Every structure is written in C-alpha cells, then in structure tokens.
Amino acid sequence: MTNELVTLEQVDIAYTPATLQIKNKDVLDQAIEAFISKYEGIVVTEETLKDAKDSKAKVNALKKALEDKRKEQKRLYNEPLNKFEKEIKANVEKLDQVYQSINEGVKFFEEQKREERKKEIEAKIAEISELNGVDPQTVEFRKSWLNATPSMAKKTEEIVEAVQKQKRINKDVQAIQEYCLKLNLPATRYIEIARDFDYWEAKKAVDADHEHLMQQKEAERAAKQAEVERQKEQLVEVGDKQVDSETGEVVQEFQIVSFKLKGTKQDLDNLAMMIQNSAIEVLEASERELVIERK
C-alpha cells in the first residue's frame, strides 16, 4: 500500500524566480526629486492659499499614481502564487475529508477501548477498596489510568496507593472530628486540613484555635469579674438591703451556674418541676438528647 501513496518527490513544481525592475529608475528618481524641489518649500499664506491647494492636489495625484502602479505590479506578480496556492489547497481539502473520515473511525474504537479500560479500572478500585474497608466512590480516579500505557500492573500499584491514601484520609478525618467534638469546636475547617495534609497538621490548627478561644473567654471572664468587683465597691448596706451608692438603686446579688445532667425522663421532669417551684430563674436550656447506655 505504501507504493501507492503519492510522495512529494513525485510532484514536480516548476519555479522561476520573478524579477521586478524599474528599467528607467534613474529617470523616475530625477523626476521625483525635481517635483519635490518644486513643491517642498511652499509657504502657505492667505494670499497663496489657492496655489497651495493646487500644489497639494498635484503632489497627491503623483503619489496616488505611484501607488496604483505598485499595486498593479503586485497583483500581476502574485497571480502565479495565488493560482499555485488554490491548486494545492484544493488537494489538501480532499485529503482532509479522507483524514476526517478515518479519524472518526479511529476515535470511535479508541473511545471503546477507553470505556473497557475504565470498567477494568473501576473493578480493580472496587476490589482493592473492599479489602481496605474504603468506599470506592471516594478514591481519586486518575485520568492517566484510561490510557493504554502504563501497564495494568503499574496501574494496580497506583490504585493501591490511591486506596491507601484515602484510607489514611478517612482515619485522619474521623480522628479530627472526634477531637473537635471533645473540644466543642466545629470540624469543617480542620477536616480540609486533614484531607490535604494529615491528622497532626489538623490537630495543630485545632490546638492553636482552641488556645486562642480559651484566651478570649478568659479575657472576657476577667473583664466581667472586674466589672462585678467595681460594682460591688459601690454597694452600701442600708438596713437589710444593698444600695448602689451612685444611683441609689436597690440591688441584689445572684449567681449563675451551668450543669450538664443525665437521668431518666422522670428524674429530669421532677428536677424541672422543682426548679419551676423555686425562685431560681432558668436563663437558658437545651433540648433533651436521648442516649442509650448498656449496663
């Protein structure tokens, strides 16, 4: 079939370098110089305006005549090139049609092969994921696995690495979630750090943020306590009451305390009833959470 193909060596292109030459260029140059000498020193005044306009028209007419001559010669010069390009492009278009037809067939079967490789890769991911207790849908799928190369053995090594990586991520994410729950911090930001790096990097971020939060809370507590002490210094005893010495208001000291309780429904109902019947004011209460404990 190779012998039937046309090669460029078989195509004979006759090329004769063209020459464009002004035969009497010296005459033209002298005429142009004389023309320029005649008009370049013109000074336009109100009195010479009419003559200046006439001179401008003559200069422009000569310039246009030269340009027209250049364009005409260029057109003639390019005629064989344009004809040659038209002939070559016509054949290229015919070849392109054949190429596209073959290419579509090649792409069709290549896509079939890619789909077959995809199913094979997905099956291998599912197999290795099951052995490692990993959801195969969470394993990173590399596009390079759909290529004909590397070998399936090499791809399997890479799949094992990807599954092991996801297994590590799952373990780190679970650990950081539990750690955040222990410190009562939202885990979203730290989960991303655990995914991108590891548990220990995420834990560092959690510890730093928790320390900052504790410092803020301590600063707020200290500020509140300082304000309470300031107010206490203004109190005076009037009979059996305490009065603000600056405002004259009667004040009373209270204490606020938080509990997290666990008990049966009846126990908590009884406690709630007791509190309601007392002088204790409930400032905030959470929804009850049901837990099941095995003895």
PDB file of C-alpha atoms in Angstrom:
ATOM      1  CA  MET A   1       0.000   0.000   0.000  1.00  0.00           C
ATOM      2  CA  THR A   2       2.985   2.276   0.655  1.00  0.00           C
ATOM      3  CA  ASN A   3       3.934   2.188  -3.036  1.00  0.00           C
ATOM      4  CA  GLU A   4       0.500   3.532  -3.937  1.00  0.00           C
ATOM      5  CA  LEU A   5       0.920   6.685  -1.879  1.00  0.00           C
ATOM      6  CA  VAL A   6       1.908   9.901  -3.602  1.00  0.00           C
ATOM      7  CA  THR A   7       5.159  11.351  -2.270  1.00  0.00           C
ATOM      8  CA  LEU A   8       6.283  14.946  -2.621  1.00  0.00           C
ATOM      9  CA  GLU A   9       9.330  13.742  -4.556  1.00  0.00           C
ATOM     10  CA  GLN A  10       6.951  12.736  -7.357  1.00  0.00           C
ATOM     11  CA  VAL A  11       5.427  16.204  -7.563  1.00  0.00           C
ATOM     12  CA  ASP A  12       7.437  18.434  -9.871  1.00  0.00           C
ATOM     13  CA  ILE A  13       6.909  22.145  -9.233  1.00  0.00           C
ATOM     14  CA  ALA A  14       8.412  24.482 -11.801  1.00  0.00           C
ATOM     15  CA  TYR A  15       9.551  27.655 -10.080  1.00  0.00           C
ATOM     16  CA  THR A  16      11.212  30.549 -11.887  1.00  0.00           C
ATOM     17  CA  PRO A  17      12.191  33.436  -9.600  1.00  0.00           C
ATOM     18  CA  ALA A  18      10.413  36.537 -10.813  1.00  0.00           C
ATOM     19  CA  THR A  19      12.151  39.874 -11.186  1.00  0.00           C
ATOM     20  CA  LEU A  20      10.566  43.278 -10.833  1.00  0.00           C
ATOM     21  CA  GLN A  21      12.728  46.095 -12.089  1.00  0.00           C
ATOM     22  CA  ILE A  22      12.156  49.745 -12.993  1.00  0.00           C
ATOM     23  CA  LYS A  23      14.112  49.986 -16.227  1.00  0.00           C
ATOM     24  CA  ASN A  24      14.495  53.760 -16.138  1.00  0.00           C
ATOM     25  CA  LYS A  25      14.685  54.120 -12.355  1.00  0.00           C
ATOM     26  CA  ASP A  26      17.227  56.947 -12.600  1.00  0.00           C
ATOM     27  CA  VAL A  27      14.813  58.915 -14.782  1.00  0.00           C
ATOM     28  CA  LEU A  28      11.988  58.334 -12.296  1.00  0.00           C
ATOM     29  CA  ASP A  29      14.183  59.306  -9.322  1.00  0.00           C
ATOM     30  CA  GLN A  30      15.279  62.510 -11.035  1.00  0.00           C
ATOM     31  CA  ALA A  31      11.690  63.407 -11.932  1.00  0.00           C
ATOM     32  CA  ILE A  32      10.533  62.824  -8.351  1.00  0.00           C
ATOM     33  CA  GLU A  33      13.415  64.868  -6.908  1.00  0.00           C
ATOM     34  CA  ALA A  34      12.631  67.713  -9.313  1.00  0.00           C
ATOM     35  CA  PHE A  35       8.961  67.541  -8.373  1.00  0.00           C
ATOM     36  CA  ILE A  36       9.826  67.607  -4.644  1.00  0.00           C
ATOM     37  CA  SER A  37      12.195  70.531  -5.097  1.00  0.00           C
ATOM     38  CA  LYS A  38       9.436  72.459  -6.782  1.00  0.00           C
ATOM     39  CA  TYR A  39       6.865  71.984  -4.065  1.00  0.00           C
ATOM     40  CA  GLU A  40       8.648  71.283  -0.734  1.00  0.00           C
ATOM     41  CA  GLY A  41       9.459  74.898   0.048  1.00  0.00           C
ATOM     42  CA  ILE A  42       5.951  76.248  -0.373  1.00  0.00           C
ATOM     43  CA  VAL A  43       4.818  78.515   2.469  1.00  0.00           C
ATOM     44  CA  VAL A  44       1.072  78.693   2.835  1.00  0.00           C
ATOM     45  CA  THR A  45      -0.329  82.170   3.478  1.00  0.00           C
ATOM     46  CA  GLU A  46      -3.712  83.713   2.983  1.00  0.00           C
ATOM     47  CA  GLU A  47      -2.500  85.134  -0.359  1.00  0.00           C
ATOM     48  CA  THR A  48      -1.004  81.786  -1.573  1.00  0.00           C
ATOM     49  CA  LEU A  49      -3.797  79.541  -0.238  1.00  0.00           C
ATOM     50  CA  LYS A  50      -5.322  78.895  -3.669  1.00  0.00           C
ATOM     51  CA  ASP A  51      -1.959  77.974  -5.242  1.00  0.00           C
ATOM     52  CA  ALA A  52      -1.126  75.800  -2.214  1.00  0.00           C
ATOM     53  CA  LYS A  53      -4.322  73.807  -2.632  1.00  0.00           C
ATOM     54  CA  ASP A  54      -3.491  73.281  -6.292  1.00  0.00           C
ATOM     55  CA  SER A  55       0.040  72.130  -5.393  1.00  0.00           C
ATOM     56  CA  LYS A  56      -1.341  69.752  -2.742  1.00  0.00           C
ATOM     57  CA  ALA A  57      -3.619  68.170  -5.345  1.00  0.00           C
ATOM     58  CA  LYS A  58      -0.701  67.669  -7.790  1.00  0.00           C
ATOM     59  CA  VAL A  59       1.510  66.063  -5.113  1.00  0.00           C
ATOM     60  CA  ASN A  60      -1.321  63.761  -4.042  1.00  0.00           C
ATOM     61  CA  ALA A  61      -2.089  62.829  -7.675  1.00  0.00           C
ATOM     62  CA  LEU A  62       1.525  61.807  -8.289  1.00  0.00           C
ATOM     63  CA  LYS A  63       1.637  59.835  -5.031  1.00  0.00           C
ATOM     64  CA  LYS A  64      -1.592  58.010  -5.975  1.00  0.00           C
ATOM     65  CA  ALA A  65      -0.269  57.240  -9.466  1.00  0.00           C
ATOM     66  CA  LEU A  66       2.852  55.610  -7.982  1.00  0.00           C
ATOM     67  CA  GLU A  67       0.768  53.588  -5.512  1.00  0.00           C
ATOM     68  CA  ASP A  68      -1.589  52.423  -8.255  1.00  0.00           C
ATOM     69  CA  LYS A  69       1.366  51.301 -10.351  1.00  0.00           C
ATOM     70  CA  ARG A  70       2.846  49.401  -7.376  1.00  0.00           C
ATOM     71  CA  LYS A  71      -0.481  47.641  -6.617  1.00  0.00           C
ATOM     72  CA  GLU A  72      -0.950  46.649 -10.252  1.00  0.00           C
ATOM     73  CA  GLN A  73       2.525  45.107 -10.469  1.00  0.00           C
ATOM     74  CA  LYS A  74       1.992  43.326  -7.140  1.00  0.00           C
ATOM     75  CA  ARG A  75      -1.251  41.823  -8.429  1.00  0.00           C
ATOM     76  CA  LEU A  76       0.483  40.555 -11.569  1.00  0.00           C
ATOM     77  CA  TYR A  77       3.434  39.291  -9.518  1.00  0.00           C
ATOM     78  CA  ASN A  78       1.131  37.342  -7.143  1.00  0.00           C
ATOM     79  CA  GLU A  79      -1.046  35.778  -9.848  1.00  0.00           C
ATOM     80  CA  PRO A  80       1.062  32.589 -10.269  1.00  0.00           C
ATOM     81  CA  LEU A  81       1.411  32.236  -6.474  1.00  0.00           C
ATOM     82  CA  ASN A  82      -2.341  32.602  -5.952  1.00  0.00           C
ATOM     83  CA  LYS A  83      -3.033  30.035  -8.652  1.00  0.00           C
ATOM     84  CA  PHE A  84      -0.488  27.639  -7.130  1.00  0.00           C
ATOM     85  CA  GLU A  85      -1.970  28.018  -3.628  1.00  0.00           C
ATOM     86  CA  LYS A  86      -5.510  27.461  -4.939  1.00  0.00           C
ATOM     87  CA  GLU A  87      -4.478  24.221  -6.641  1.00  0.00           C
ATOM     88  CA  ILE A  88      -2.622  22.908  -3.571  1.00  0.00           C
ATOM     89  CA  LYS A  89      -5.413  23.871  -1.153  1.00  0.00           C
ATOM     90  CA  ALA A  90      -7.982  22.047  -3.319  1.00  0.00           C
ATOM     91  CA  ASN A  91      -5.996  18.806  -2.923  1.00  0.00           C
ATOM     92  CA  VAL A  92      -5.427  19.442   0.794  1.00  0.00           C
ATOM     93  CA  GLU A  93      -9.201  19.784   1.274  1.00  0.00           C
ATOM     94  CA  LYS A  94      -9.776  16.446  -0.462  1.00  0.00           C
ATOM     95  CA  LEU A  95      -7.164  14.798   1.748  1.00  0.00           C
ATOM     96  CA  ASP A  96      -8.679  16.410   4.829  1.00  0.00           C
ATOM     97  CA  GLN A  97     -12.064  14.844   4.069  1.00  0.00           C
ATOM     98  CA  VAL A  98     -10.444  11.406   3.905  1.00  0.00           C
ATOM     99  CA  TYR A  99      -8.467  12.126   7.067  1.00  0.00           C
ATOM    100  CA  GLN A 100     -11.603  13.159   8.985  1.00  0.00           C
ATOM    101  CA  SER A 101     -13.421  10.009   7.898  1.00  0.00           C
ATOM    102  CA  ILE A 102     -10.560   7.774   9.074  1.00  0.00           C
ATOM    103  CA  ASN A 103     -10.088   9.830  12.246  1.00  0.00           C
ATOM    104  CA  GLU A 104     -13.741   9.419  13.255  1.00  0.00           C
ATOM    105  CA  GLY A 105     -13.402   5.637  12.964  1.00  0.00           C
ATOM    106  CA  VAL A 106     -10.164   5.643  14.961  1.00  0.00           C
ATOM    107  CA  LYS A 107     -11.736   7.845  17.674  1.00  0.00           C
ATOM    108  CA  PHE A 108     -14.779   5.570  17.870  1.00  0.00           C
ATOM    109  CA  PHE A 109     -12.696   2.470  18.575  1.00  0.00           C
ATOM    110  CA  GLU A 110     -10.283   4.360  20.846  1.00  0.00           C
ATOM    111  CA  GLU A 111     -13.258   5.535  22.919  1.00  0.00           C
ATOM    112  CA  GLN A 112     -14.488   1.927  23.110  1.00  0.00           C
ATOM    113  CA  LYS A 113     -11.075   0.876  24.377  1.00  0.00           C
ATOM    114  CA  ARG A 114     -11.102   3.679  26.954  1.00  0.00           C
ATOM    115  CA  GLU A 115     -14.525   2.553  28.199  1.00  0.00           C
ATOM    116  CA  GLU A 116     -13.258  -1.024  28.509  1.00  0.00           C
ATOM    117  CA  ARG A 117     -10.201   0.176  30.440  1.00  0.00           C
ATOM    118  CA  LYS A 118     -12.449   2.362  32.635  1.00  0.00           C
ATOM    119  CA  LYS A 119     -14.609  -0.617  33.627  1.00  0.00           C
ATOM    120  CA  GLU A 120     -11.487  -2.670  34.323  1.00  0.00           C
ATOM    121  CA  ILE A 121     -10.010   0.122  36.466  1.00  0.00           C
ATOM    122  CA  GLU A 122     -13.283   0.658  38.358  1.00  0.00           C
ATOM    123  CA  ALA A 123     -13.474  -3.079  39.104  1.00  0.00           C
ATOM    124  CA  LYS A 124      -9.899  -3.048  40.377  1.00  0.00           C
ATOM    125  CA  ILE A 125     -10.604   0.003  42.566  1.00  0.00           C
ATOM    126  CA  ALA A 126     -13.706  -1.703  43.991  1.00  0.00           C
ATOM    127  CA  GLU A 127     -11.744  -4.892  44.702  1.00  0.00           C
ATOM    128  CA  ILE A 128      -8.853  -3.152  46.483  1.00  0.00           C
ATOM    129  CA  SER A 129     -11.177  -0.742  48.299  1.00  0.00           C
ATOM    130  CA  GLU A 130     -13.227  -3.605  49.704  1.00  0.00           C
ATOM    131  CA  LEU A 131     -10.076  -5.231  51.095  1.00  0.00           C
ATOM    132  CA  ASN A 132      -9.191  -1.946  52.836  1.00  0.00           C
ATOM    133  CA  GLY A 133     -12.659  -1.001  54.049  1.00  0.00           C
ATOM    134  CA  VAL A 134     -12.811   2.091  51.826  1.00  0.00           C
ATOM    135  CA  ASP A 135     -15.751   3.392  49.807  1.00  0.00           C
ATOM    136  CA  PRO A 136     -14.555   3.094  46.161  1.00  0.00           C
ATOM    137  CA  GLN A 137     -16.505   6.248  45.251  1.00  0.00           C
ATOM    138  CA  THR A 138     -14.166   8.275  47.491  1.00  0.00           C
ATOM    139  CA  VAL A 139     -10.950   7.043  45.827  1.00  0.00           C
ATOM    140  CA  GLU A 140      -9.308   9.569  43.496  1.00  0.00           C
ATOM    141  CA  PHE A 141      -9.657   8.390  39.864  1.00  0.00           C
ATOM    142  CA  ARG A 142      -6.663   9.371  37.725  1.00  0.00           C
ATOM    143  CA  LYS A 143      -7.357  10.107  34.053  1.00  0.00           C
ATOM    144  CA  SER A 144      -3.994   8.578  33.132  1.00  0.00           C
ATOM    145  CA  TRP A 145      -5.408   5.155  34.071  1.00  0.00           C
ATOM    146  CA  LEU A 146      -7.593   5.331  30.941  1.00  0.00           C
ATOM    147  CA  ASN A 147      -4.538   5.494  28.673  1.00  0.00           C
ATOM    148  CA  ALA A 148      -3.124   2.384  27.005  1.00  0.00           C
ATOM    149  CA  THR A 149       0.091   2.855  28.979  1.00  0.00           C
ATOM    150  CA  PRO A 150       1.414   2.220  31.579  1.00  0.00           C
ATOM    151  CA  SER A 151       0.772  -1.491  32.094  1.00  0.00           C
ATOM    152  CA  MET A 152      -2.107  -2.783  34.208  1.00  0.00           C
ATOM    153  CA  ALA A 153       0.415  -3.956  36.799  1.00  0.00           C
ATOM    154  CA  LYS A 154       1.724  -0.404  37.169  1.00  0.00           C
ATOM    155  CA  LYS A 155      -1.813   0.977  37.291  1.00  0.00           C
ATOM    156  CA  THR A 156      -2.668  -1.540  40.016  1.00  0.00           C
ATOM    157  CA  GLU A 157       0.265  -0.257  42.100  1.00  0.00           C
ATOM    158  CA  GLU A 158      -1.035   3.281  41.706  1.00  0.00           C
ATOM    159  CA  ILE A 159      -4.585   2.200  42.601  1.00  0.00           C
ATOM    160  CA  VAL A 160      -3.280   0.548  45.792  1.00  0.00           C
ATOM    161  CA  GLU A 161      -1.508   3.822  46.651  1.00  0.00           C
ATOM    162  CA  ALA A 162      -4.696   5.828  45.991  1.00  0.00           C
ATOM    163  CA  VAL A 163      -6.801   3.487  48.155  1.00  0.00           C
ATOM    164  CA  GLN A 164      -4.233   3.581  50.971  1.00  0.00           C
ATOM    165  CA  LYS A 165      -4.191   7.371  50.738  1.00  0.00           C
ATOM    166  CA  GLN A 166      -7.990   7.503  51.020  1.00  0.00           C
ATOM    167  CA  LYS A 167      -7.865   5.064  53.934  1.00  0.00           C
ATOM    168  CA  ARG A 168      -5.415   7.365  55.705  1.00  0.00           C
ATOM    169  CA  ILE A 169      -7.640  10.363  54.953  1.00  0.00           C
ATOM    170  CA  ASN A 170     -10.722   8.596  56.331  1.00  0.00           C
ATOM    171  CA  LYS A 171      -8.865   7.672  59.513  1.00  0.00           C
ATOM    172  CA  ASP A 172      -7.477  11.189  59.973  1.00  0.00           C
ATOM    173  CA  VAL A 173     -10.857  12.808  59.281  1.00  0.00           C
ATOM    174  CA  GLN A 174     -12.601  10.598  61.830  1.00  0.00           C
ATOM    175  CA  ALA A 175      -9.888  11.284  64.410  1.00  0.00           C
ATOM    176  CA  ILE A 176     -10.031  15.053  63.932  1.00  0.00           C
ATOM    177  CA  GLN A 177     -13.839  15.017  64.089  1.00  0.00           C
ATOM    178  CA  GLU A 178     -13.682  13.219  67.429  1.00  0.00           C
ATOM    179  CA  TYR A 179     -11.017  15.623  68.697  1.00  0.00           C
ATOM    180  CA  CYS A 180     -13.075  18.661  67.669  1.00  0.00           C
ATOM    181  CA  LEU A 181     -16.157  17.167  69.346  1.00  0.00           C
ATOM    182  CA  LYS A 182     -14.135  16.769  72.534  1.00  0.00           C
ATOM    183  CA  LEU A 183     -13.123  20.446  72.439  1.00  0.00           C
ATOM    184  CA  ASN A 184     -16.565  21.586  71.240  1.00  0.00           C
ATOM    185  CA  LEU A 185     -15.207  23.127  68.015  1.00  0.00           C
ATOM    186  CA  PRO A 186     -16.785  22.933  64.516  1.00  0.00           C
ATOM    187  CA  ALA A 187     -14.730  20.447  62.496  1.00  0.00           C
ATOM    188  CA  THR A 188     -15.234  21.636  58.889  1.00  0.00           C
ATOM    189  CA  ARG A 189     -12.017  23.675  58.531  1.00  0.00           C
ATOM    190  CA  TYR A 190      -9.879  21.052  60.223  1.00  0.00           C
ATOM    191  CA  ILE A 191     -11.293  18.221  58.096  1.00  0.00           C
ATOM    192  CA  GLU A 192      -9.980  20.006  54.990  1.00  0.00           C
ATOM    193  CA  ILE A 193      -6.534  20.325  56.602  1.00  0.00           C
ATOM    194  CA  ALA A 194      -6.596  16.617  57.492  1.00  0.00           C
ATOM    195  CA  ARG A 195      -7.503  15.775  53.871  1.00  0.00           C
ATOM    196  CA  ASP A 196      -4.795  17.977  52.369  1.00  0.00           C
ATOM    197  CA  PHE A 197      -2.077  17.133  54.909  1.00  0.00           C
ATOM    198  CA  ASP A 198      -2.720  14.764  57.833  1.00  0.00           C
ATOM    199  CA  TYR A 199      -4.244  14.448  61.297  1.00  0.00           C
ATOM    200  CA  TRP A 200      -1.292  16.024  63.077  1.00  0.00           C
ATOM    201  CA  GLU A 201      -1.332  19.180  60.959  1.00  0.00           C
ATOM    202  CA  ALA A 202      -5.072  19.469  61.565  1.00  0.00           C
ATOM    203  CA  LYS A 203      -4.582  18.887  65.311  1.00  0.00           C
ATOM    204  CA  LYS A 204      -2.010  21.691  65.423  1.00  0.00           C
ATOM    205  CA  ALA A 205      -4.568  24.050  63.884  1.00  0.00           C
ATOM    206  CA  VAL A 206      -7.270  22.860  66.314  1.00  0.00           C
ATOM    207  CA  ASP A 207      -4.997  23.340  69.333  1.00  0.00           C
ATOM    208  CA  ALA A 208      -3.944  26.807  68.192  1.00  0.00           C
ATOM    209  CA  ASP A 209      -7.543  27.911  67.611  1.00  0.00           C
ATOM    210  CA  HIS A 210      -8.731  26.340  70.874  1.00  0.00           C
ATOM    211  CA  GLU A 211      -5.957  28.073  72.815  1.00  0.00           C
ATOM    212  CA  HIS A 212      -6.900  31.391  71.224  1.00  0.00           C
ATOM    213  CA  LEU A 213     -10.573  30.785  72.047  1.00  0.00           C
ATOM    214  CA  MET A 214      -9.731  29.942  75.676  1.00  0.00           C
ATOM    215  CA  GLN A 215      -7.670  33.106  75.972  1.00  0.00           C
ATOM    216  CA  GLN A 216     -10.576  35.119  74.600  1.00  0.00           C
ATOM    217  CA  LYS A 217     -13.001  33.512  77.021  1.00  0.00           C
ATOM    218  CA  GLU A 218     -10.617  34.067  79.937  1.00  0.00           C
ATOM    219  CA  ALA A 219     -10.200  37.702  78.944  1.00  0.00           C
ATOM    220  CA  GLU A 220     -13.985  38.096  78.756  1.00  0.00           C
ATOM    221  CA  ARG A 221     -14.428  36.346  82.130  1.00  0.00           C
ATOM    222  CA  ALA A 222     -11.765  38.554  83.726  1.00  0.00           C
ATOM    223  CA  ALA A 223     -13.372  41.691  82.283  1.00  0.00           C
ATOM    224  CA  LYS A 224     -16.800  40.655  83.601  1.00  0.00           C
ATOM    225  CA  GLN A 225     -15.366  39.824  87.021  1.00  0.00           C
ATOM    226  CA  ALA A 226     -13.575  43.172  87.141  1.00  0.00           C
ATOM    227  CA  GLU A 227     -16.851  44.922  86.326  1.00  0.00           C
ATOM    228  CA  VAL A 228     -18.664  42.970  89.076  1.00  0.00           C
ATOM    229  CA  GLU A 229     -15.942  43.910  91.601  1.00  0.00           C
ATOM    230  CA  ARG A 230     -16.220  47.547  90.569  1.00  0.00           C
ATOM    231  CA  GLN A 231     -19.969  47.471  91.094  1.00  0.00           C
ATOM    232  CA  LYS A 232     -19.580  45.702  94.484  1.00  0.00           C
ATOM    233  CA  GLU A 233     -17.316  48.511  95.682  1.00  0.00           C
ATOM    234  CA  GLN A 234     -20.179  50.951  95.099  1.00  0.00           C
ATOM    235  CA  LEU A 235     -22.642  48.980  97.263  1.00  0.00           C
ATOM    236  CA  VAL A 236     -23.561  50.126 100.740  1.00  0.00           C
ATOM    237  CA  GLU A 237     -25.668  48.429 103.400  1.00  0.00           C
ATOM    238  CA  VAL A 238     -28.938  50.221 104.132  1.00  0.00           C
ATOM    239  CA  GLY A 239     -30.796  48.230 106.734  1.00  0.00           C
ATOM    240  CA  ASP A 240     -31.091  44.717 105.356  1.00  0.00           C
ATOM    241  CA  LYS A 241     -30.635  45.831 101.752  1.00  0.00           C
ATOM    242  CA  GLN A 242     -27.756  46.670  99.459  1.00  0.00           C
ATOM    243  CA  VAL A 243     -27.904  50.014  97.645  1.00  0.00           C
ATOM    244  CA  ASP A 244     -25.809  51.402  94.772  1.00  0.00           C
ATOM    245  CA  SER A 245     -24.141  54.432  96.320  1.00  0.00           C
ATOM    246  CA  GLU A 246     -24.024  56.284  92.982  1.00  0.00           C
ATOM    247  CA  THR A 247     -27.561  55.646  91.677  1.00  0.00           C
ATOM    248  CA  GLY A 248     -29.446  54.856  94.875  1.00  0.00           C
ATOM    249  CA  GLU A 249     -30.841  51.675  93.273  1.00  0.00           C
ATOM    250  CA  VAL A 250     -31.564  48.665  95.442  1.00  0.00           C
ATOM    251  CA  VAL A 251     -29.555  45.724  94.121  1.00  0.00           C
ATOM    252  CA  GLN A 252     -29.317  42.036  94.848  1.00  0.00           C
ATOM    253  CA  GLU A 253     -26.524  39.530  94.172  1.00  0.00           C
ATOM    254  CA  PHE A 254     -27.213  36.395  92.147  1.00  0.00           C
ATOM    255  CA  GLN A 255     -25.022  33.542  90.913  1.00  0.00           C
ATOM    256  CA  ILE A 256     -25.096  31.797  87.536  1.00  0.00           C
ATOM    257  CA  VAL A 257     -24.025  28.184  87.148  1.00  0.00           C
ATOM    258  CA  SER A 258     -24.225  25.661  84.261  1.00  0.00           C
ATOM    259  CA  PHE A 259     -24.830  21.921  84.568  1.00  0.00           C
ATOM    260  CA  LYS A 260     -24.930  19.075  82.071  1.00  0.00           C
ATOM    261  CA  LEU A 261     -27.209  16.475  83.644  1.00  0.00           C
ATOM    262  CA  LYS A 262     -28.069  12.894  82.844  1.00  0.00           C
ATOM    263  CA  GLY A 263     -31.020  10.988  84.240  1.00  0.00           C
ATOM    264  CA  THR A 264     -34.263   9.245  83.438  1.00  0.00           C
ATOM    265  CA  LYS A 265     -37.123  11.231  81.970  1.00  0.00           C
ATOM    266  CA  GLN A 266     -38.925  11.091  85.324  1.00  0.00           C
ATOM    267  CA  ASP A 267     -35.828  12.307  87.198  1.00  0.00           C
ATOM    268  CA  LEU A 268     -35.396  15.279  84.893  1.00  0.00           C
ATOM    269  CA  ASP A 269     -39.135  16.059  84.935  1.00  0.00           C
ATOM    270  CA  ASN A 270     -39.050  16.127  88.765  1.00  0.00           C
ATOM    271  CA  LEU A 271     -35.981  18.365  88.762  1.00  0.00           C
ATOM    272  CA  ALA A 272     -37.588  20.746  86.242  1.00  0.00           C
ATOM    273  CA  MET A 273     -40.723  20.945  88.388  1.00  0.00           C
ATOM    274  CA  MET A 274     -38.659  21.666  91.492  1.00  0.00           C
ATOM    275  CA  ILE A 275     -36.812  24.477  89.735  1.00  0.00           C
ATOM    276  CA  GLN A 276     -40.054  25.979  88.454  1.00  0.00           C
ATOM    277  CA  ASN A 277     -41.455  25.983  92.014  1.00  0.00           C
ATOM    278  CA  SER A 278     -38.329  27.690  93.377  1.00  0.00           C
ATOM    279  CA  ALA A 279     -37.061  31.235  92.987  1.00  0.00           C
ATOM    280  CA  ILE A 280     -34.410  30.028  90.528  1.00  0.00           C
ATOM    281  CA  GLU A 281     -34.633  31.680  87.101  1.00  0.00           C
ATOM    282  CA  VAL A 282     -33.748  29.498  84.105  1.00  0.00           C
ATOM    283  CA  LEU A 283     -31.740  31.668  81.687  1.00  0.00           C
ATOM    284  CA  GLU A 284     -31.087  29.045  79.021  1.00  0.00           C
ATOM    285  CA  ALA A 285     -31.948  25.384  78.456  1.00  0.00           C
ATOM    286  CA  SER A 286     -31.037  22.937  75.700  1.00  0.00           C
ATOM    287  CA  GLU A 287     -33.195  20.330  74.040  1.00  0.00           C
ATOM    288  CA  ARG A 288     -33.064  16.955  75.729  1.00  0.00           C
ATOM    289  CA  GLU A 289     -30.840  14.396  73.995  1.00  0.00           C
ATOM    290  CA  LEU A 290     -31.784  10.737  74.121  1.00  0.00           C
ATOM    291  CA  VAL A 291     -28.935   8.297  74.739  1.00  0.00           C
ATOM    292  CA  ILE A 292     -28.953   4.525  75.128  1.00  0.00           C
ATOM    293  CA  GLU A 293     -26.472   3.020  77.582  1.00  0.00           C
ATOM    294  CA  ARG A 294     -25.812  -0.668  78.028  1.00  0.00           C
ATOM    295  CA  LYS A 295     -25.031  -1.973  81.543  1.00  0.00           C
TER     296      LYS A 295
END
